[in-house]
Amino acid sequence: MGIAADIITIFIAALFGAVIAQRLKQPLILGYILAGIVIGPFTPGITIKDIHQIELLAEIGVALLLFALGLEFSLKELKPVRKIALIGTPIQILLTMGLGFVLGKFLGWSFEESLWFGGLISLSSTMVLLKTLMNQGWMGTLSSRVMIGMLIVQDLAVVPLMIILPQLSDPASGLPMLGLAALKSALFLLLMFYLGTRLLPRILAYIAGWNSRELFILAITAMGLGIGYATYLFGLSFAFGAFVAGMVLNESDYGHQALSDIIPLRDIFGLLFFTSVGMLLDINFLIAHWDKVLLMVLLVSVGKGVIFAVLTRLFGYSNVVPIAVAFGLFQVGEFSFVLARVGLETNSIDNSMYSFVLATAVISMVATPFVSGLTTPLYKLKKRFFQHEDLQTANIPEQGLRQHVIIAGGGRVGQHIAHILKQIDVPYVLIELNHQRKEECNAAGLPVIYGDVSQPVVLEAAEVSRAKLLLITIPSIITTRMIVKMAHQQQPGLHVVARAEGLEQMKTLYQSGVYMVVLPELEAGLEIARQALIHLQVPVTLIQGYTDTVRRQLYAPMYNSHYDYHLISQLNKAKDLLEIAWLTIPADSPLLGRTIKETAIRTHTGASLVAVIHAGQFSPNPTIDYIFAQDDMVAVIGNAQQREAFKVLAGC
C-alpha cells in the first residue's frame, strides 16, 4: 500500500500515544512524539518505510499550525499586558538566545549552531501551559494574562526566526539574502493587506451564501495553503504565507467560523508533524548522552526562569506574578520543533543536535505541571521571610476595614454599587486591576485597591477575613471561580454575590460556593417583557405571577435560604399588585352628580379613590362630599379585580 500503510501505522500509533498522554494528564503532542519514537528508524519493531514522504505531508501540518495561529491572533488579548508582551517578550527572546549561545559554546558547538540552539530554546510551549493553567485553575488571573500575552508574541516570533536563522550559515552572503527576504516580506505583506483584505472576505461571503459547510472548509483550506504556496514561489517561507493568510482572514466577519472549521484539519496534519518529529529522535544518542541532556534541561530551565522572573519584575509586576511566570514558561515549546525541522532541512544543524534539543524540549514539557505546581508553596515561603510588597491604595479609611463590602471590579457596575453604598453609609472597598479605572475611582473619592483580586495578597489587603460580603462584578466565570476559591480560603463562610452570563454558568457558580448569582441579561429581559405586557394591557397579576415564577426558579437558593429577601420580594409583589389606575368619567356615567359618599365606592368595589383632577386642578384624597363631574380624572388604587369593578360602576 506504500505511503497509505505508513499513514495508517502513524494514526494507530498516535492513538495509543495520545491515550497514554491523556491518562498521564499530559498534552497530546507528547503522545504523538512518543508514537513517532516507537515507529521511527532508531527503535526496533514496526518502522515507517518512507519517512521522507511523511515529512513532506508534515509540512502541511506546519503551515496549518501557523494558519490557525494567524486566525487566532488578536491585539485585544494583548491590551491588558501590552507592555510586557510587546516589549518584554522580544527582550526575553534575545536574552534567551544569548543564554543558549553560551550553553552551546560550553558544549563545543560552532558559532552558528550555538545561535540556533539559543533560538530553539527561546520559545515556550503554549499548548502545555494552557493545559497546566486550566488544570490548576489559574486561568483568568493576572499571572495567566501575562504568560498568555508573552506566548502570543513568542508564537509570532517563529515567523521571523524561520527567515533569519537559516541565513546564519554564511553571514557574508546571508546578510544580503536576509535584506532581500525582508524586502520581499514587506512587499508581500503590503500586497496581502491591501488586496487580501478586500478580495478574500468577498470570496468567503460569496461561498458562505451557498450555505455549504463542506465548500466553506474547502475554501479556507485552499486559501491558507494556496497563499502559502504562492509565498513559497515568491521566494519566502511556505508557513509564513499561511500565517499571513490567517491574519488577513481574522479581520473578516468569517474569521471565527474559519478557525473553528480549520482546527480539526490542523490537528490531523499536526499529528503527522509531531509524529515525524519523534521519528527523528535518536534513542541511542540520548542513552549515550543522558547526563548532558539532564544537565542541559536544568540549565535551560533555570536560566529561562530567571530571565522571565527578572523581566516580569522590571515591568512592574510583583507579588506572585514573577514566580508564576518563571515557573510557567521555563520549558522549551512546540514551535521549537518547527524551527528545528527548518534547521535540519537547511543543514544548519545535524541530527545529534536535533535529538539533543528535542530531548530537552520533551523533558521540560513533561516537568511543567509539576514545576508550575510549586508556585503557591514557594510564594507562601517567600511571604514568610519577606514582607508583602506595598499595594497601591487610595481613600482607605484610617481606622481600616471591618464588616465591609468588597466590590471586585471598579467598572461602571462596581462604581454604581459603590455610590449607593456610600449614600447609605455602608463601609466598602473596590478592587480594580485596570489602572485607568483605578484612577477614576480615586478621583471620585472611592476607596480602591489596585491589584488582581484573584491573588491572595490583594484579598488580604482588602481585609477579606473581616468582610461581610463580596460582590463580584467581573463577567468572566473563570476569574470569578478563582476569586471565590481564594476568598473562601481566607474566610470560609463569606457570602459572595456574582454575575453570570447564562444558566450553565449560574449552576457552575453555585457549585463553586457562590451565595447568590445574578443574571443581568435575564433581569433586563424580564423588565422589557413586563413593560411590553403592560402596554398590551395584560393583567398585572398575570405579569407579576410570570416574573415571580421565573425569578423563584432561577434564584431558588436565595429565596429558600434568606427570609429578608423573601419578605422584600413579597412586599414588591404587593406593591405591584396594588397598582394605581387613572380613569376618565364619561358623559353617561352613573356617578355624575353624585357624591363619593352616595356612590359607596369602597363598599361596592373594594377600591379606594385617592385623587381627582377636575378642570385642571389636582385634589389628593378628596372628601366624601365631592360630586363627580363629566371628564373628571380619578385615581383608584386596588388589585386588578377591584379596579375592574370600579370601571363597571363608573361606566368607563
XYZ file of C-alpha atoms in Angstrom, residues 316 319 389-394 396 430 432 435 438-439 448-451 458 461:
20
model
C 6.160 46.440 37.381
C 3.730 39.534 44.452
C 5.025 44.279 48.662
C 3.096 47.512 49.066
C -0.122 47.666 47.083
C -1.416 50.888 45.559
C -4.423 52.039 47.566
C -6.480 55.224 47.748
C -8.895 53.711 52.542
C -13.239 48.477 45.452
C -9.578 47.115 40.288
C -5.112 51.471 36.036
C -8.498 52.779 39.380
C -7.736 56.460 38.732
C -9.916 51.452 45.988
C -7.066 48.922 45.886
C -5.094 48.478 42.680
C -4.441 44.795 42.082
C -4.735 41.530 47.262
C -5.083 43.893 51.684
